[in-house]
């Protein structure tokens, strides 16, 4: 898989030297419009106070924070819903959504690229499918909107992870 890189600005992630054994979860997020390149460029331009490791859209994947670094993607000011998944032990992947007929949706190609990336990361870090979560599962935030509002799509995505 071809992954382009555009390093996020300092101040939006924590420098670290995490090894493979420190990464236990993959957390999926959603953007509200724009392309992966747009989001990576915005993250590189200035410290946003948040970050993900990867942005995915119909054209491909952009890496914004190196996997050994800690992206600020699933923290919570409220109580956590998940007992163990946190920024320090996870990789954040944001799928770029588009608005159609007043609803946010993922293009089919975006989902295909995300599935390929997630399967690659699962293999690289020995992450089981049960540890692939939505931001919603970690904090209760409605994110990624298409996978929270359409649970069947989320279940199909999760089911397909074992097929690759």
XYZ file of N, CA and C in Angstrom:
492
model
N 0.848 -1.180 0.000
C 0.000 0.000 0.000
C 0.894 1.243 0.000
N 0.568 2.165 -0.882
C 1.307 3.418 -0.977
C 0.775 4.392 0.067
N 1.627 4.768 1.008
C 1.240 5.704 2.063
C 2.129 6.933 1.946
N 1.498 8.058 1.719
C 2.249 9.321 1.667
C 2.314 9.908 3.072
N 3.325 10.725 3.329
C 3.518 11.290 4.666
C 3.581 12.805 4.639
N 3.028 13.387 5.682
C 3.097 14.821 5.904
C 3.026 14.999 7.419
N 4.145 15.216 8.048
C 4.263 15.233 9.502
C 3.423 16.333 10.142
N 2.618 15.956 11.117
C 1.820 16.925 11.874
C 2.740 17.843 12.672
N 2.307 19.053 12.864
C 3.076 20.036 13.627
C 3.247 19.577 15.073
N 4.394 19.896 15.637
C 4.631 19.616 17.054
C 3.572 20.337 17.871
N 3.242 19.765 19.007
C 2.222 20.356 19.860
C 0.848 19.737 19.654
N 0.787 18.721 18.778
C -0.470 18.004 18.545
C -0.307 16.502 18.761
N 0.854 16.108 19.235
C 1.133 14.712 19.514
C 2.292 14.652 20.502
N 2.501 13.496 21.108
C 3.538 13.328 22.115
C 4.701 12.513 21.557
N 5.914 13.064 21.590
C 7.073 12.278 21.157
C 7.220 11.041 22.041
N 7.469 9.919 21.428
C 7.622 8.665 22.162
C 8.424 7.706 21.306
N 8.759 6.593 21.875
C 9.450 5.537 21.140
C 8.730 4.218 21.396
N 7.426 4.211 21.104
C 6.635 3.000 21.332
C 7.103 1.885 20.408
N 7.244 0.715 20.978
C 7.531 -0.457 20.163
C 6.235 -1.141 19.780
N 6.347 -2.199 18.981
C 5.164 -2.925 18.520
C 4.320 -3.452 19.675
N 4.976 -3.853 20.748
C 4.244 -4.432 21.874
C 3.443 -3.402 22.664
N 3.658 -2.121 22.440
C 2.937 -1.067 23.161
C 1.644 -0.662 22.455
N 1.428 -1.150 21.238
C 0.255 -0.761 20.464
C -0.734 -1.927 20.462
N -1.870 -1.714 21.122
C -2.855 -2.776 21.312
C -4.177 -2.539 20.588
N -4.431 -1.313 20.142
C -5.728 -0.969 19.562
C -5.570 -0.104 18.324
N -6.573 -0.175 17.456
C -6.735 0.746 16.335
C -8.069 1.440 16.549
N -8.074 2.760 16.479
C -9.293 3.532 16.705
C -9.633 4.290 15.429
N -10.849 4.049 14.917
C -11.304 4.714 13.706
C -12.098 5.962 14.040
N -11.826 7.008 13.276
C -12.459 8.305 13.414
C -13.031 8.699 12.057
N -13.756 9.785 12.030
C -14.247 10.316 10.772
C -14.016 11.815 10.717
N -13.744 12.307 9.521
C -13.674 13.745 9.311
C -15.004 14.180 8.719
N -15.270 15.438 8.728
C -16.505 15.957 8.138
C -16.140 16.785 6.917
N -15.845 16.085 5.830
C -15.493 16.730 4.576
C -14.001 16.804 4.367
N -13.606 17.257 3.185
C -12.196 17.401 2.849
C -11.571 16.090 2.435
N -10.323 16.189 1.991
C -9.570 15.009 1.567
C -8.508 14.670 2.605
N -7.937 13.496 2.471
C -6.854 13.093 3.370
C -5.681 14.063 3.256
N -5.362 14.480 2.035
C -4.269 15.436 1.835
C -4.591 16.771 2.503
N -5.853 17.222 2.399
C -6.266 18.475 3.052
C -6.054 18.396 4.559
N -6.504 17.290 5.151
C -6.395 17.145 6.607
C -4.940 17.026 7.049
N -4.136 16.286 6.283
C -2.717 16.156 6.626
C -2.018 17.505 6.509
N -2.354 18.268 5.482
C -1.762 19.600 5.312
C -2.157 20.519 6.454
N -3.411 20.472 6.860
C -3.874 21.309 7.975
C -3.146 20.931 9.265
N -2.977 19.635 9.490
C -2.264 19.183 10.693
C -0.795 19.590 10.664
N -0.196 19.635 9.481
C 1.211 20.020 9.357
C 1.407 21.525 9.501
N 0.391 22.302 9.151
C 0.519 23.760 9.126
C 0.590 24.386 10.511
N -0.106 23.784 11.465
C -0.101 24.367 12.816
C -0.568 23.329 13.833
N -0.186 23.516 15.070
C -0.608 22.625 16.142
C -2.108 22.780 16.359
N -2.830 21.692 16.240
C -4.284 21.718 16.363
C -4.776 21.252 17.733
N -3.869 20.689 18.517
C -4.280 20.162 19.816
C -4.931 18.791 19.703
N -4.894 18.207 18.507
C -5.411 16.863 18.262
C -4.687 16.316 17.038
N -4.707 15.002 16.882
C -4.051 14.394 15.730
C -4.496 12.947 15.584
N -4.248 12.402 14.425
C -4.374 10.965 14.170
C -3.099 10.539 13.458
N -2.880 9.252 13.415
C -1.706 8.747 12.715
C -1.914 8.748 11.203
N -3.141 8.422 10.770
C -3.427 8.287 9.341
C -4.747 8.959 8.967
N -4.776 9.533 7.766
C -6.006 10.032 7.141
C -6.226 9.197 5.884
N -7.472 8.789 5.657
C -7.797 7.917 4.527
C -8.944 8.528 3.734
N -8.816 8.507 2.409
C -9.918 8.937 1.550
C -9.964 8.042 0.320
N -10.771 8.411 -0.662
C -10.943 7.594 -1.862
C -9.677 7.520 -2.708
N -8.757 8.478 -2.526
C -7.517 8.471 -3.296
C -6.397 7.682 -2.617
N -6.466 7.489 -1.317
C -5.411 6.756 -0.635
C -5.239 7.154 0.815
N -3.992 7.057 1.279
C -3.674 7.214 2.704
C -2.541 8.221 2.881
N -2.697 9.093 3.866
C -1.648 10.020 4.299
C -1.333 9.730 5.761
N -0.056 9.560 6.072
C 0.367 9.404 7.460
C 0.751 10.772 7.987
N 0.227 11.103 9.179
C 0.447 12.410 9.772
C 1.335 12.343 11.020
N 1.251 11.240 11.737
C 2.065 11.029 12.943
C 2.656 9.627 12.840
N 3.941 9.493 13.106
C 4.588 8.182 13.060
C 3.974 7.255 14.109
N 3.881 5.988 13.787
C 3.219 5.030 14.682
C 3.870 4.944 16.056
N 5.177 5.160 16.155
C 5.826 5.075 17.469
C 5.546 6.301 18.338
N 4.999 7.348 17.728
C 4.610 8.552 18.472
C 3.172 8.401 18.973
N 2.784 9.208 19.937
C 1.433 9.132 20.501
C 0.597 10.272 19.939
N -0.349 9.918 19.076
C -1.275 10.913 18.533
C -2.362 11.199 19.572
N -2.912 12.388 19.513
C -3.954 12.803 20.453
C -5.305 12.646 19.770
N -5.827 11.439 19.773
C -7.033 11.145 19.005
C -8.181 10.559 19.801
N -7.938 9.945 20.912
C -9.074 9.326 21.624
C -9.098 9.670 23.104
N -8.545 10.816 23.431
C -8.628 11.274 24.807
C -10.053 11.697 25.136
N -10.329 11.865 26.404
C -11.683 12.241 26.809
C -11.644 13.174 28.008
N -12.447 14.219 27.941
C -12.611 15.091 29.112
C -13.644 14.495 30.060
N -14.400 13.547 29.532
C -15.415 12.853 30.324
C -14.892 11.466 30.676
N -15.750 10.662 31.232
C -15.378 9.287 31.551
C -15.193 8.483 30.268
N -14.256 7.566 30.293
C -14.058 6.673 29.159
C -15.122 5.584 29.189
N -15.520 5.129 28.002
C -16.428 4.001 27.895
C -15.654 2.694 27.799
N -14.446 2.766 27.271
C -13.620 1.569 27.125
C -12.665 1.475 28.308
N -12.488 0.286 28.857
C -11.649 0.164 30.053
C -10.146 0.295 29.824
N -9.666 0.098 28.596
C -8.216 0.047 28.408
C -7.671 0.879 27.250
N -8.438 1.117 26.201
C -7.920 1.820 25.028
C -7.709 3.298 25.332
N -6.489 3.768 25.071
C -6.129 5.171 25.287
C -5.194 5.612 24.151
N -4.860 6.891 24.119
C -3.929 7.397 23.112
C -2.599 6.643 23.146
N -2.100 6.367 24.340
C -0.767 5.791 24.507
C -0.643 4.362 23.976
N -1.772 3.649 23.823
C -1.676 2.256 23.364
C -2.475 1.995 22.083
N -2.684 3.062 21.309
C -3.491 2.893 20.103
C -2.949 3.710 18.936
N -3.428 3.360 17.763
C -3.162 4.104 16.536
C -4.497 4.650 16.056
N -4.517 5.932 15.684
C -5.737 6.573 15.208
C -5.768 6.662 13.693
N -6.899 6.277 13.105
C -7.105 6.301 11.659
C -8.388 7.071 11.382
N -8.290 8.165 10.620
C -9.467 8.979 10.297
C -9.879 8.757 8.847
N -11.130 8.373 8.657
C -11.699 8.212 7.325
C -12.391 9.514 6.951
N -12.119 10.010 5.771
C -12.727 11.260 5.313
C -14.136 10.976 4.798
N -15.107 11.648 5.389
C -16.491 11.462 4.968
C -16.924 12.628 4.096
N -18.007 12.413 3.399
C -18.606 13.440 2.546
C -20.070 13.573 2.939
N -20.607 14.757 2.750
C -22.012 14.965 3.071
C -22.850 14.791 1.809
N -23.849 13.909 1.910
C -24.784 13.672 0.809
C -26.186 13.593 1.392
N -27.082 14.356 0.813
C -28.477 14.374 1.255
C -28.570 14.643 2.761
N -27.686 15.528 3.238
C -27.731 15.919 4.645
C -27.128 14.928 5.618
N -26.464 13.888 5.129
C -25.859 12.875 6.001
C -24.399 12.697 5.619
N -23.594 12.361 6.608
C -22.195 12.049 6.330
C -22.069 10.579 5.950
N -21.338 10.328 4.871
C -21.129 8.970 4.369
C -19.660 8.803 3.970
N -19.235 7.551 3.909
C -17.913 7.230 3.398
C -18.054 6.709 1.973
N -17.192 7.185 1.069
C -17.138 6.617 -0.271
C -16.667 5.169 -0.165
N -17.114 4.351 -1.090
C -16.723 2.931 -1.105
C -15.196 2.787 -1.162
N -14.535 3.610 -1.977
C -13.078 3.524 -2.095
C -12.390 3.914 -0.791
N -12.965 4.861 -0.062
C -12.404 5.234 1.241
C -12.451 4.043 2.185
N -13.574 3.354 2.222
C -13.719 2.181 3.091
C -12.749 1.080 2.661
N -12.581 0.887 1.358
C -11.641 -0.131 0.868
C -10.206 0.206 1.273
N -9.810 1.465 1.120
C -8.458 1.865 1.538
C -8.291 1.711 3.050
N -9.311 2.099 3.791
C -9.238 1.978 5.255
C -9.116 0.515 5.664
N -9.893 -0.345 5.045
C -9.827 -1.766 5.380
C -8.421 -2.313 5.084
N -7.854 -1.963 3.938
C -6.510 -2.436 3.603
C -5.478 -1.921 4.609
N -5.576 -0.641 4.975
C -4.647 -0.076 5.954
C -4.808 -0.760 7.309
N -6.044 -0.904 7.757
C -6.295 -1.518 9.066
C -5.784 -2.959 9.074
N -6.024 -3.709 8.008
C -5.518 -5.081 7.953
C -3.985 -5.110 7.993
N -3.357 -4.171 7.306
C -1.886 -4.093 7.331
C -1.402 -3.789 8.746
N -2.048 -2.837 9.419
C -1.643 -2.483 10.785
C -1.933 -3.609 11.770
N -3.049 -4.306 11.567
C -3.362 -5.453 12.426
C -2.263 -6.502 12.334
N -1.812 -6.779 11.122
C -0.751 -7.768 10.932
C 0.575 -7.279 11.513
N 0.891 -6.020 11.275
C 2.167 -5.459 11.730
C 2.273 -5.420 13.245
N 1.158 -5.119 13.931
C 1.186 -4.950 15.387
C 0.469 -6.068 16.145
N 0.087 -7.130 15.460
C -0.603 -8.276 16.068
C -1.848 -7.820 16.845
N -2.662 -7.017 16.178
C -3.882 -6.489 16.791
C -5.070 -7.325 16.318
N -5.812 -7.933 17.242
C -6.984 -8.711 16.826
C -8.134 -7.799 16.386
N -9.028 -8.322 15.575
C -10.172 -7.539 15.084
C -11.002 -6.973 16.238
N -11.061 -7.671 17.354
C -11.828 -7.182 18.507
C -11.233 -5.899 19.083
N -9.990 -5.593 18.734
C -9.331 -4.376 19.219
C -9.351 -3.257 18.182
N -10.147 -3.418 17.143
C -10.394 -2.346 16.177
C -11.699 -1.694 16.606
N -11.605 -0.442 17.027
C -12.736 0.246 17.657
C -13.075 1.537 16.929
N -14.282 2.009 17.165
C -14.657 3.358 16.753
C -14.325 4.299 17.916
N -14.089 5.556 17.623
C -13.910 6.554 18.674
C -15.098 6.475 19.636
N -16.271 6.259 19.082
C -17.494 6.097 19.872
C -17.350 5.017 20.940
N -16.709 3.901 20.608
C -16.548 2.800 21.550
C -15.621 3.157 22.709
N -14.726 4.107 22.480
C -13.751 4.496 23.504
C -14.302 5.591 24.410
N -14.944 6.598 23.809
C -15.354 7.774 24.592
C -16.850 8.074 24.577
N -17.594 7.451 23.681
C -19.014 7.760 23.547
C -19.300 8.897 22.576
N -18.251 9.508 22.008
C -18.443 10.578 21.028
C -19.002 9.983 19.735
N -19.905 10.661 19.091
C -20.501 10.177 17.843
C -19.478 10.324 16.718
N -18.567 9.373 16.663
C -17.444 9.411 15.724
C -16.943 7.988 15.506
N -16.749 7.592 14.280
C -17.061 8.274 13.032
C -18.569 8.229 12.754
N -19.107 9.359 12.406
C -20.560 9.497 12.254
C -21.164 8.393 11.387
N -20.631 8.115 10.178
C -21.269 7.074 9.352
C -21.294 5.691 10.012
N -20.267 5.342 10.763
C -20.228 4.033 11.402
C -21.003 4.004 12.719
N -21.331 5.148 13.287
C -22.171 5.185 14.483
C -23.643 5.205 14.075
N -23.972 6.028 13.086
C -25.361 6.125 12.637
C -25.814 4.891 11.857
N -24.880 4.192 11.246
C -25.196 3.000 10.448
C -24.397 1.818 11.003
N -24.884 1.264 12.075
C -24.179 0.186 12.763
C -23.920 -1.002 11.841
N -24.838 -1.272 10.918
C -24.653 -2.400 9.999
C -23.402 -2.199 9.139
N -23.133 -0.961 8.741
C -21.918 -0.685 7.960
C -20.669 -0.944 8.804
N -20.726 -0.557 10.077
C -19.598 -0.808 10.979
C -19.392 -2.310 11.160
N -20.478 -3.047 11.366
C -20.367 -4.483 11.561
C -19.807 -5.168 10.296
N -20.211 -4.686 9.118
C -19.691 -5.236 7.871
C -18.196 -4.935 7.738
N -17.786 -3.727 8.112
C -16.368 -3.363 8.068
C -15.575 -4.295 8.974
N -16.041 -4.454 10.205
C -15.339 -5.330 11.171
C -15.284 -6.773 10.671
N -16.406 -7.263 10.114
C -16.451 -8.640 9.630
C -15.453 -8.847 8.489
N -15.284 -7.844 7.640
C -14.386 -7.961 6.490
C -12.912 -7.949 6.891
N -12.599 -7.509 8.085
C -11.195 -7.445 8.498
C -10.542 -8.808 8.526
N -11.303 -9.815 8.839
C -10.752 -11.168 8.878
C -10.608 -11.781 7.507
N -11.193 -11.135 6.494
C -11.189 -11.704 5.147
C -10.026 -11.218 4.306
N -9.119 -10.438 4.867
C -8.040 -9.896 4.050
C -6.717 -10.422 4.447
